[in-house]
Coordinates of C-alpha atoms in Angstrom, one line a residue:
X25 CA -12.3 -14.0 33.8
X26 CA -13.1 -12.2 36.6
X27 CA -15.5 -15.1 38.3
X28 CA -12.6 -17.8 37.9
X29 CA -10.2 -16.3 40.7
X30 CA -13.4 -15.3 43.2
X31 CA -15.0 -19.0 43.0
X32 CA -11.3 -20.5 42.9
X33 CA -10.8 -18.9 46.4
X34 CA -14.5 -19.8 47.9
X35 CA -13.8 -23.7 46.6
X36 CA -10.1 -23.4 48.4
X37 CA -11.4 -21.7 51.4
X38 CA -14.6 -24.2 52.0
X39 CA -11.8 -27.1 51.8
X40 CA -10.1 -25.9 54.6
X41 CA -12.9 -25.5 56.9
X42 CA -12.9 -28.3 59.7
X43 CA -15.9 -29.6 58.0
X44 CA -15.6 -30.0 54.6
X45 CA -19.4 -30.6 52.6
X46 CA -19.0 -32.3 49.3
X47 CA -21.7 -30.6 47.2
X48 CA -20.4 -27.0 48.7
X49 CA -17.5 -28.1 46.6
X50 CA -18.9 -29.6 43.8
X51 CA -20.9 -26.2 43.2
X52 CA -17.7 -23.8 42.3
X53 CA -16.2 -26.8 40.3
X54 CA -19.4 -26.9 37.9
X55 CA -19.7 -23.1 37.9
X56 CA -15.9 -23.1 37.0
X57 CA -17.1 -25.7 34.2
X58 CA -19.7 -23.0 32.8
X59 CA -17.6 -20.1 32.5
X60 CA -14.8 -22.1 30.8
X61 CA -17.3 -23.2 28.2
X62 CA -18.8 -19.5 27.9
X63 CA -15.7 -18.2 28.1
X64 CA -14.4 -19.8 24.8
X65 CA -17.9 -19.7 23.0
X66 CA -17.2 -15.8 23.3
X67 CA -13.6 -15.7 21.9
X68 CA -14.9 -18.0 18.8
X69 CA -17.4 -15.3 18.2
X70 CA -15.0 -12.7 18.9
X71 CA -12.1 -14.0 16.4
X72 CA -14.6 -15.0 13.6
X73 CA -15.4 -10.8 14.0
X74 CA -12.3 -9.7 13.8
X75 CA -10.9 -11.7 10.7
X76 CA -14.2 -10.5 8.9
X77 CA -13.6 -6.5 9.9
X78 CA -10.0 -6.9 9.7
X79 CA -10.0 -8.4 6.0
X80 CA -12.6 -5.8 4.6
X81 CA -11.3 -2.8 6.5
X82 CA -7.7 -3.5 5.4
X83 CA -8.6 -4.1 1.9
X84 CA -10.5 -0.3 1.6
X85 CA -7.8 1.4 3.1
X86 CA -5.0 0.4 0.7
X87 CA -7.5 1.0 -1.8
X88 CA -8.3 4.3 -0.6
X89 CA -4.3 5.1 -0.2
X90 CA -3.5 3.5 -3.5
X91 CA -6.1 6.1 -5.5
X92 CA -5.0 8.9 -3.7
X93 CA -1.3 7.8 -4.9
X94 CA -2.5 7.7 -8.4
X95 CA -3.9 11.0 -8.9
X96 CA -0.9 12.6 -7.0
X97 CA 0.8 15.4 -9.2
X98 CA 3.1 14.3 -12.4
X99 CA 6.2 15.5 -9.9
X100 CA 5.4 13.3 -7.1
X101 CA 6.8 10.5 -9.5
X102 CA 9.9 12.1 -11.0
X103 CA 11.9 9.7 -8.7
X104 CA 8.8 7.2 -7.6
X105 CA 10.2 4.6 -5.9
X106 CA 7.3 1.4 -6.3
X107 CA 8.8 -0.9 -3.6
X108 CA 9.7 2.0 -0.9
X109 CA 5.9 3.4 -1.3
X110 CA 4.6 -0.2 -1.5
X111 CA 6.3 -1.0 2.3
X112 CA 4.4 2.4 3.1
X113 CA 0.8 1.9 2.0
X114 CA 0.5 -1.6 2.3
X115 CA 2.4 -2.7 5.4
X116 CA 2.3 0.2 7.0
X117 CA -1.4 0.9 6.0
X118 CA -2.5 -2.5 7.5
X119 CA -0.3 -2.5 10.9
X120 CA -2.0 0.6 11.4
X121 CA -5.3 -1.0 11.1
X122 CA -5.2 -3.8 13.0
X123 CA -3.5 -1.7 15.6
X124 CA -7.1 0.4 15.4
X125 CA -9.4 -2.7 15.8
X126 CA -7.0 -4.6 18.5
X127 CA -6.5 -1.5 20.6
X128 CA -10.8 -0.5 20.6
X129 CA -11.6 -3.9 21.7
X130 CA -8.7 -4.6 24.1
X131 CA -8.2 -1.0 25.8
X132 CA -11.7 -1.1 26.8
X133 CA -12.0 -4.8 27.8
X134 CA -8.9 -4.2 29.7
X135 CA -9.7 -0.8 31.3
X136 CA -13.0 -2.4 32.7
X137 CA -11.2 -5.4 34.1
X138 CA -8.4 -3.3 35.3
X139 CA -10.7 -0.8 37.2
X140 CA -13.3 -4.0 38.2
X141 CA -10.0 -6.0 39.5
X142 CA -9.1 -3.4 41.8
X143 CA -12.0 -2.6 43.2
X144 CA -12.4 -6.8 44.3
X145 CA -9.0 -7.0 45.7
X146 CA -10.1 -3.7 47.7
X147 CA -12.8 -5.0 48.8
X148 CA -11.6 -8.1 50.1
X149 CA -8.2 -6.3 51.4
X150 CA -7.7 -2.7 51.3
X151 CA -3.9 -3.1 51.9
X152 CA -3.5 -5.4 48.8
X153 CA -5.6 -3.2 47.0
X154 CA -3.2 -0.6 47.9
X155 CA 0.0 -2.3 47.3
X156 CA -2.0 -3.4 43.7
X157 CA -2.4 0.5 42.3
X158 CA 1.3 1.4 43.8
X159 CA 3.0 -1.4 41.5
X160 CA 0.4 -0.3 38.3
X161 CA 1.7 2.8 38.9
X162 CA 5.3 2.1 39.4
X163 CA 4.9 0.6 35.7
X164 CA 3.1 3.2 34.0
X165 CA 6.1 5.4 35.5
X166 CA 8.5 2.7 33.3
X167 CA 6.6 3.1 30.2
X168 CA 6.5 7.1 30.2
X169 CA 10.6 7.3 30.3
X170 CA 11.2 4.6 27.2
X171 CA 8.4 6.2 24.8
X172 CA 10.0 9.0 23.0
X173 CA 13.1 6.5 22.6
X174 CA 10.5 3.6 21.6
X175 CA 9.2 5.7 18.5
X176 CA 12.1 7.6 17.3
X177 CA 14.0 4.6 17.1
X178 CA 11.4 2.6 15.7
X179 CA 10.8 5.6 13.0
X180 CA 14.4 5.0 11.8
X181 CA 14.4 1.4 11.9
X182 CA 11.0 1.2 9.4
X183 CA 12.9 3.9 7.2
X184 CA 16.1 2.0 6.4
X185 CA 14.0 -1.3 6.2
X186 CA 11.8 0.1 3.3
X187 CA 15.2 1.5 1.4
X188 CA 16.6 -2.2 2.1
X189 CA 13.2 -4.0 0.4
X190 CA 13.6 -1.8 -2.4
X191 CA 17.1 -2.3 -2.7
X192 CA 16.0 -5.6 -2.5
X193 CA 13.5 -5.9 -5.1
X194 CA 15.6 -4.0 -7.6
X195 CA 18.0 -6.6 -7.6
X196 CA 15.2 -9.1 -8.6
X197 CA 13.4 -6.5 -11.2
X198 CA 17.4 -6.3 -12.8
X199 CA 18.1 -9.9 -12.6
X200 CA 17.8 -10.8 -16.0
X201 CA 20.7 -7.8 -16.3
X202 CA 22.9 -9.2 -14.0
X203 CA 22.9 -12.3 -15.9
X204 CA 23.0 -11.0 -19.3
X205 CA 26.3 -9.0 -17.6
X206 CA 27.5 -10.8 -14.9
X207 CA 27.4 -8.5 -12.6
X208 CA 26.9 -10.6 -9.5
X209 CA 30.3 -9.0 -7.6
X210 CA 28.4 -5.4 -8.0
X211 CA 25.3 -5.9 -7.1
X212 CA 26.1 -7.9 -4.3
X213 CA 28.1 -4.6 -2.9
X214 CA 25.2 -2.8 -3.4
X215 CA 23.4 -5.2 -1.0
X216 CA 26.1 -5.0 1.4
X217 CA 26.4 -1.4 1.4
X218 CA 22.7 -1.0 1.6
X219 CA 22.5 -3.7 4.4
X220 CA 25.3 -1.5 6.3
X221 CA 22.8 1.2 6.7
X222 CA 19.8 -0.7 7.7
X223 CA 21.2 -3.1 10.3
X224 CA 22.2 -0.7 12.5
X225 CA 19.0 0.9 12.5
X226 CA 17.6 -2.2 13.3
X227 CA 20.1 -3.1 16.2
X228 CA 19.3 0.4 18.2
X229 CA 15.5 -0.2 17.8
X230 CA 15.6 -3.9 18.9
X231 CA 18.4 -2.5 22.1
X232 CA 15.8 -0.7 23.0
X233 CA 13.2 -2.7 23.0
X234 CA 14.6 -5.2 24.8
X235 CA 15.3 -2.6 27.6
X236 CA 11.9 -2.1 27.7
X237 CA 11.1 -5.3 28.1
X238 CA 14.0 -6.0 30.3
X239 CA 12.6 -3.3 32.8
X240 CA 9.0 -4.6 33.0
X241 CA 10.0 -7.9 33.7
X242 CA 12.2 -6.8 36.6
X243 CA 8.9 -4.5 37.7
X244 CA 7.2 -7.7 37.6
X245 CA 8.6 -10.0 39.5
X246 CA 9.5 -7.0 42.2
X247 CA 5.7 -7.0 42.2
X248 CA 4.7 -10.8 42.5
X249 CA 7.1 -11.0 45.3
X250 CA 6.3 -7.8 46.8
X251 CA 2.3 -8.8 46.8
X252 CA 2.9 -12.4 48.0
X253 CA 4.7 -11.1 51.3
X254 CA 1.9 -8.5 52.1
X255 CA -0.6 -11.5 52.1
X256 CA 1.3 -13.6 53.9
X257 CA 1.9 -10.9 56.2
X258 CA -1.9 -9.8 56.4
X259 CA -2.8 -13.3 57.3
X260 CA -0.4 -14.0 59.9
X261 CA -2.0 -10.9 61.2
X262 CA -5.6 -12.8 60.7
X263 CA -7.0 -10.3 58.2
X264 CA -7.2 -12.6 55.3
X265 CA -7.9 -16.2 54.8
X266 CA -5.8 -18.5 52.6
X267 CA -8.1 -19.0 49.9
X268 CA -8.4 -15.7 49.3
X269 CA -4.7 -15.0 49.1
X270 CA -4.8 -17.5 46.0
X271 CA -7.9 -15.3 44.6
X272 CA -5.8 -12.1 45.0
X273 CA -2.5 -13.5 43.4
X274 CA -5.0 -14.7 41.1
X275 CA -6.6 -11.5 40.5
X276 CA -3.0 -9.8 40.3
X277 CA -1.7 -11.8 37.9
X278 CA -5.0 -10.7 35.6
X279 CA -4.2 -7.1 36.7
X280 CA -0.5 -7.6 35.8
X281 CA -1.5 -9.0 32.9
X282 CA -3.9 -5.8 31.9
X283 CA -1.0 -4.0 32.9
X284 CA 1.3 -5.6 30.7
X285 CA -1.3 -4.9 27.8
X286 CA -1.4 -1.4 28.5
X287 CA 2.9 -1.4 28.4
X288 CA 2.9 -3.6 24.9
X289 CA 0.0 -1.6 23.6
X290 CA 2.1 1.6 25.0
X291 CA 5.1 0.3 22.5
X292 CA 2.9 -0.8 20.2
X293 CA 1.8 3.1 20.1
X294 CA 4.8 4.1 19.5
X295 CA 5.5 1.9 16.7
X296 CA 2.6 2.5 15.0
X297 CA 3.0 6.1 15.5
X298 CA 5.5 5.8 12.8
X299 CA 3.5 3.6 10.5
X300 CA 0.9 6.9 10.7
X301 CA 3.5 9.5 10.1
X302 CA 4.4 7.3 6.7
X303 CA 1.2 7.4 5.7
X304 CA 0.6 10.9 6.3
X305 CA 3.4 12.0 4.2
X306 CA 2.0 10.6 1.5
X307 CA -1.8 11.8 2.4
X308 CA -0.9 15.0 3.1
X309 CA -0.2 16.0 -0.7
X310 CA -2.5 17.2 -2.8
X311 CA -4.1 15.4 -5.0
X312 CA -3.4 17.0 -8.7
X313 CA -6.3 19.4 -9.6
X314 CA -8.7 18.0 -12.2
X315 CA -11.4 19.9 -13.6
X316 CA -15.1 19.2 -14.1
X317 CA -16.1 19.5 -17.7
X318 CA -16.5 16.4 -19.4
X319 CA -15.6 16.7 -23.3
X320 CA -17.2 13.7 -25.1
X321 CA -15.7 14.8 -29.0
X322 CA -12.9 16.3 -29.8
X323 CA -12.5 18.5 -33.1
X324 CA -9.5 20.1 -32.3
X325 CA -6.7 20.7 -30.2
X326 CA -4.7 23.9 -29.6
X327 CA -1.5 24.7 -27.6
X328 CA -0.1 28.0 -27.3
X329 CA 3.5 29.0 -26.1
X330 CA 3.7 25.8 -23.7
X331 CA 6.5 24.9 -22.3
X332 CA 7.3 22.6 -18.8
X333 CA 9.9 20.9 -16.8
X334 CA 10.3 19.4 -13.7
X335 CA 11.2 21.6 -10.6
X336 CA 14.5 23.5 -11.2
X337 CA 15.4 21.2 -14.1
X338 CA 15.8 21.9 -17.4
X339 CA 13.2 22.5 -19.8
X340 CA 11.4 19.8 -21.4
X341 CA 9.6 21.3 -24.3
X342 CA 9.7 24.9 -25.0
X343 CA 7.3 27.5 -26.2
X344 CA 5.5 25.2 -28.5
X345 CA 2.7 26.5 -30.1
X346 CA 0.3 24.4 -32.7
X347 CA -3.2 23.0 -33.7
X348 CA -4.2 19.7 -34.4
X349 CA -7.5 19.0 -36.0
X350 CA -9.7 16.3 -36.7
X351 CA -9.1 14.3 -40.2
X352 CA -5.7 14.6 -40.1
X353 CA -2.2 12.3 -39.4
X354 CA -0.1 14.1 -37.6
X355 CA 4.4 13.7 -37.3
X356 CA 6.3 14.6 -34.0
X357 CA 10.2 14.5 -34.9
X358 CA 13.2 15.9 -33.4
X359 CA 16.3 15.1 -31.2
X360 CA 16.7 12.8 -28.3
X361 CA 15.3 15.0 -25.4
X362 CA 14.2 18.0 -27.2
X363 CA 10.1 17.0 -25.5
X364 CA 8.3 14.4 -28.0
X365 CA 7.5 12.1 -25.4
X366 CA 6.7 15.1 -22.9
X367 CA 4.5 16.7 -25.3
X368 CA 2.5 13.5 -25.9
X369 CA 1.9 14.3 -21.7
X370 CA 0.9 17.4 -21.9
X371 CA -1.8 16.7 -24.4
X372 CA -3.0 13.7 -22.0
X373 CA -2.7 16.3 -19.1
X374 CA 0.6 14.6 -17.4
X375 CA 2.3 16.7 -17.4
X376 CA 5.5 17.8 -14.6
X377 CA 3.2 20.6 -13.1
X378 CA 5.5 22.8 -13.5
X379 CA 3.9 24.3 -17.3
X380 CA 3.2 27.7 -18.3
X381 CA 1.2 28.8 -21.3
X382 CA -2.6 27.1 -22.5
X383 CA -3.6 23.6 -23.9
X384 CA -7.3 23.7 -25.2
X385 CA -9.8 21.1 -26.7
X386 CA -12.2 22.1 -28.3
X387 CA -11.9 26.2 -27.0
X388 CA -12.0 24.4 -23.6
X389 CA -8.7 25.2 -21.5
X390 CA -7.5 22.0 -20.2
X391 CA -7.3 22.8 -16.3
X392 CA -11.1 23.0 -16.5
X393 CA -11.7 19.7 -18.4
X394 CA -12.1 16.3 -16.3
X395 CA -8.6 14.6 -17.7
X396 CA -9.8 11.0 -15.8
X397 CA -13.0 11.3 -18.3
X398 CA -11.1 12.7 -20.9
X399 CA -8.7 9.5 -20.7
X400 CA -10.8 7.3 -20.4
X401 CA -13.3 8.0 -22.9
X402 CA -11.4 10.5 -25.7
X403 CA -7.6 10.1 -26.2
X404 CA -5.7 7.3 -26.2
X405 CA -2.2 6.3 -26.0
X406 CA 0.3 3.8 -27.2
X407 CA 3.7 3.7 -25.4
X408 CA 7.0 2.3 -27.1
X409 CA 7.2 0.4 -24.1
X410 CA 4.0 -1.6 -23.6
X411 CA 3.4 -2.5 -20.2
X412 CA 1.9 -6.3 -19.8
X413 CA 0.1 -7.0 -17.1
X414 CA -0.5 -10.0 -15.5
X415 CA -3.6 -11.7 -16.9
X416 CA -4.6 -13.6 -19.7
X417 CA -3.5 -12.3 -22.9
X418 CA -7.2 -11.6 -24.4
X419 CA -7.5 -9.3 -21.1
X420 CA -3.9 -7.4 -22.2
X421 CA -5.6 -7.0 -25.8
X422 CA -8.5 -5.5 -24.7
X423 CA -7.7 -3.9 -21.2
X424 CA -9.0 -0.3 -22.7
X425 CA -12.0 -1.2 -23.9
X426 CA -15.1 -3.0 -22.0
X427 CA -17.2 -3.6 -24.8
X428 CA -14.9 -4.7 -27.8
X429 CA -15.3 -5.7 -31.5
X430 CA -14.5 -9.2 -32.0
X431 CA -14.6 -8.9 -35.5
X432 CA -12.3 -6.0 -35.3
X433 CA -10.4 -7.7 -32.9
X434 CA -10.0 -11.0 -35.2
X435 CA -9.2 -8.3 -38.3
X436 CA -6.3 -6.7 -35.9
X437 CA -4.4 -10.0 -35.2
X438 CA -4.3 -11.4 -38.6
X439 CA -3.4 -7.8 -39.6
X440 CA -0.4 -8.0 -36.6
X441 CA 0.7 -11.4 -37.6
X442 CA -0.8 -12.1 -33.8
X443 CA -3.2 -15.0 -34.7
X444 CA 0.1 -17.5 -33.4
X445 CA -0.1 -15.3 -30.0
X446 CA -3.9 -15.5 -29.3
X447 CA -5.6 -18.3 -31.4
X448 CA -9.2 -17.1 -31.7
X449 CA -11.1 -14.7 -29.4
X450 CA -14.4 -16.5 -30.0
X451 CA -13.7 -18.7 -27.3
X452 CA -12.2 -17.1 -24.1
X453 CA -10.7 -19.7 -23.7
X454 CA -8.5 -19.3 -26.8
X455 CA -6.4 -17.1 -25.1
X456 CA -3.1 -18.5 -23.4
X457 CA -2.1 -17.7 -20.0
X458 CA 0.1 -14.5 -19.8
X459 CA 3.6 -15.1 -20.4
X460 CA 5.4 -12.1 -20.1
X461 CA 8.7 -13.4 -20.7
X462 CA 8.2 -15.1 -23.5
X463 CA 6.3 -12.3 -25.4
X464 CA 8.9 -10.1 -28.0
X465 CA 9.3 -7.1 -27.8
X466 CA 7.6 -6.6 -31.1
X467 CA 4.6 -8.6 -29.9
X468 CA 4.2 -6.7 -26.7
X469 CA 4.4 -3.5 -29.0
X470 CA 1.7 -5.1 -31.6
X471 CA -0.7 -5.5 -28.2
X472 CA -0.1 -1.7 -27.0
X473 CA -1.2 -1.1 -30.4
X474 CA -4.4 -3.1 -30.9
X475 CA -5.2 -2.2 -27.2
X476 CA -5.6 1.6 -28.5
X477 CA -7.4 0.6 -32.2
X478 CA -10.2 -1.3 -30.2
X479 CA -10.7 1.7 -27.5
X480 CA -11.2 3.8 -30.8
X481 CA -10.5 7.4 -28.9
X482 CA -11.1 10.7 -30.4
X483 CA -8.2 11.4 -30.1
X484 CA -4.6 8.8 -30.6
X485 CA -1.6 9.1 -29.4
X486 CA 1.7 6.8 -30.7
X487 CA 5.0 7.0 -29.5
X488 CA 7.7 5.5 -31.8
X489 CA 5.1 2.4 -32.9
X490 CA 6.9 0.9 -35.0
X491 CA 10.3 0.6 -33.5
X492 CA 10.6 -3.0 -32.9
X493 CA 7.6 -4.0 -35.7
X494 CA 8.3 -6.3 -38.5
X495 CA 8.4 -4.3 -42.1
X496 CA 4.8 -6.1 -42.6
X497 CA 3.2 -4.9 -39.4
X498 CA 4.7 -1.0 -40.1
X499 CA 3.1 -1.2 -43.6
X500 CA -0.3 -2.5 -42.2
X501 CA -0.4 0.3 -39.4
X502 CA 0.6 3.3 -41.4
X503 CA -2.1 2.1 -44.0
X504 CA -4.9 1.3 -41.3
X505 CA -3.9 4.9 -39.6
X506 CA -4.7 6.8 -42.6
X507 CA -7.8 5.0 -43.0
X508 CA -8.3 5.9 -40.0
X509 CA -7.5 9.8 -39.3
X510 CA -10.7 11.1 -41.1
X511 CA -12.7 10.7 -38.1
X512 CA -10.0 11.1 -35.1
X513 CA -7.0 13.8 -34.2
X514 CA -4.1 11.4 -34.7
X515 CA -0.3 12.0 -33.4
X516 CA 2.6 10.2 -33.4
X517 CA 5.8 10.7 -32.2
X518 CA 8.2 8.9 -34.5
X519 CA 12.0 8.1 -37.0
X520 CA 10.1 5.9 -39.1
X521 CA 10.1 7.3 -42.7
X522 CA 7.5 5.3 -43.9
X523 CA 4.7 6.9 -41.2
X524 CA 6.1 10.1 -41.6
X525 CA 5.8 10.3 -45.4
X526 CA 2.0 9.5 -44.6
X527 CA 1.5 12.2 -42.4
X528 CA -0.1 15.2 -43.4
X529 CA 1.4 17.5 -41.2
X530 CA 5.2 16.7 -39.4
X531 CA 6.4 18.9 -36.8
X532 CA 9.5 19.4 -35.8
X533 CA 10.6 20.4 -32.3
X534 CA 13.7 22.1 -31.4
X535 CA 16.0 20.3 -28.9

């Protein structure tokens, strides 16, 4: 880049001499060729590099943001908001790092051209040189009065754009709703009322961006015109030649050009300034503490005088105090909101963070036990609600378990009535694609359920199985559960009379 304007000048310069030699000319022209060719050879390397970093870098740093997110505190997602946080971690996450990798390649390739650039037009005319820095300056001046106004505006604008896409994506998540209810007038005022809040952000950022912008180019051609005069005017005077003129304008519209970079990438700072203090909010809480022994059995499980609740809310299970133990089927009953479900949490260890009193496994006081181990390898859960995920419907059955019996797996669908859902698991194969919408809810239940009996955990937890199961499928899970309990700690939280006449113990919890 910096050859092409030098041996531009020499070939424009040896044309004007009185005597013009052919292969003087020629020369430049084939050197031109050769740095053309080299010049592109380079930038093929160069974006084959980049794509490579960029797709490898970006994918460990949402997957570093997104594990942090998971083991945040209970609290953290009292009023989690998926599609906000997912326009922070992953749009934000990867402006911010191709910002990085842009800016380290660029702001040194363009300091070293910007610094070699002026010291060539120096040496060829130390006037022009002059006039060069005076205009780079005049434009760094620009950029230092719009910055504060570039990021605070920018900060809002990202703000009400994530609030927008998650107003926007509840409207899809809730569309089957809107249907079922007709509720296209409401929602669509939501929209609009939501819309009202973000557009304006959007407008002030864009005004002044375009002032910005507005201001350079002004600075720009003030410069092009100012630098053109001072070369003609120096050669009138018979301190340059003509050629070089062209090399100079040549050279200053690189410099202008690096210049320009350094104002966008300026902006661009600002911009992604805001990106960093997104993610930062979210870095900068502590990850929930987790403790380091690793409990591979479980015998028993004690809770005394626990109670919890979310920060300055009301209680969510109060001063319970009881034992569980091995070989037993246990009952959880009471009123809507007196804690079942939250007390199912605090045995997993999920609980708000806001608990007082002592959980213990074994004798072992649950802050000091690893709960990710404990999880993963000990006690189990069955939600009412069981989530689906998007994958073949073998992989739904057996998401918690990595090594699974297939003859306990072929036992647990004929026992579920499932064999119509999932042919045969011999074959992968024999699995259809996952279709969420078209699952029951009793199926999707009967899967949250056979997902938990193949893990096989020390420990199980149900909450309300059976309330969208066929009479069959109750009978053959209350049987298979006391079957069962001699070996495990098993707790459910449930109104069905049938599983709570088999339980051995059922405890009641006051609302």
């Amino acid at each position: 880049m910096l050859a092409l304007p030098f041996v531009t000048g020499v070939a424009i310069s040896r044309l004007t001499e009185p005597v013009v030699d052919l292969a003087d000319v020629l020369r430049p022209c084939i050197a031109l060729c050769l740095i053309g060719v080299f010049r592109a050879l380079l930038l093929f390397i160069a974006n084959r590099l980049y794509v490579n970093v960029q797709a490898h870098a970006g994918y460990r740093l949402n997957a570093d943001v997104l594990e942090h997110v998971q083991k945040l505190p209970q609290s953290f997602f009292a009023a989690f908001d998926a599609a906000y946080a997912n326009q922070q971690i992953n749009q934000d996450a990867n402006n911010l790092l191709i910002f990085a990798i842009t800016s380290t390649v660029q702001i040194t390739s363009n300091a070293v051209l910007l610094i070699a650039i002026i010291w060539i037009v120096f040496a060829q005319n130390i006037t022009l040189g002059s006039v060069c820095v005076a205009l780079a300056f005049c434009s760094g001046l620009m950029y230092v009065q719009f910055r504060r106004r570039l990021f605070s505006k920018s900060f809002l604008m990202r703000e009400q754009q994530s609030k927008f896409f998650s107003d926007l994506q509840a409207q899809l998540a809730d569309v089957d709703f809107i249907r079922r209810h007709a509720l296209f007038r409401q929602y669509r005022a939501r929209l609009e009322k939501s819309f009202g809040k973000f557009y304006p952000a959007v407008r002030d950022a864009q005004k002044v961006n375009f002032q910005f912008d507005l201001s350079n180019s002004i600075i720009a051609a003030l410069a092009h015109a100012a630098l053109f005069s001072v070369g003609v005017f120096e050669i009138v005077s018979g301190d340059l030649q003509v050629g070089f003129l062209v090399s100079v304008m040549s050279y200053y519209e690189s410099l202008s050009n690096s210049v320009q970079f350094f104002l966008t990438w300026g902006k661009s700072l600002q911009e992604n300034r805001v990106c960093y203090e997104r993610l930062r909010r979210i870095l900068d809480i502590n990850e929930e503490d987790n403790g380091e022994k690793r409990i591979s059995s479980v015998t028993n499980i004690e809770l005394e005088n626990v109670s919890c609740s979310w920060q300055e809310g009301q209680p969510l299970l109060r001063n319970v105090s009881v034992r569980f133990e091995k070989g037993k089927l246990y009952g959880i009953v009471g009123a809507n909101g007196c804690g079942k479900s939250t007390l199912l949490d605090v045995l997993l260890g999920l609980g708000p963070g806001n608990n007082t009193g002592v959980v213990r496994y074994d004798g072992v006081a649950l802050q000091e036990v690893d709960k990710y181990y404990l999880r993963e390898n000990c006690v189990g859960i069955t939600e009412q609600d069981s989530k689906i995920i998007s994958d073949s419907l073998l992989s739904n059955l057996t998401l918690f378990s990595t090594d699974f019996d297939r003859a306990a797996l072929d036992e647990y669908l004929d026992l579920f009535g499932l064999r119509s859902v999932v042919c045969s698991v011999s074959d992968r194969t024999g699995a259809r694609d996952d279709q969420r919408g078209r699952l029951s809810g009793g199926e999707e239940q009967k899967i949250g359920i056979v997902r938990q009996l193949l893990q096989m955990p020390a420990v199980m937890l149900f909450d309300e199985p059976t309330s969208a199961l066929d009479a069959r499928s109750r009978s053959s899970l209350t049987q298979l559960l006391v079957k069962m309990k001699s070996q495990r700690i098993i707790i459910l939280v449930s109104h069905d009379e049938e599983l709570l006449n088999a339980c051995d113990v059922v405890i009641p919890l006051d609302s």
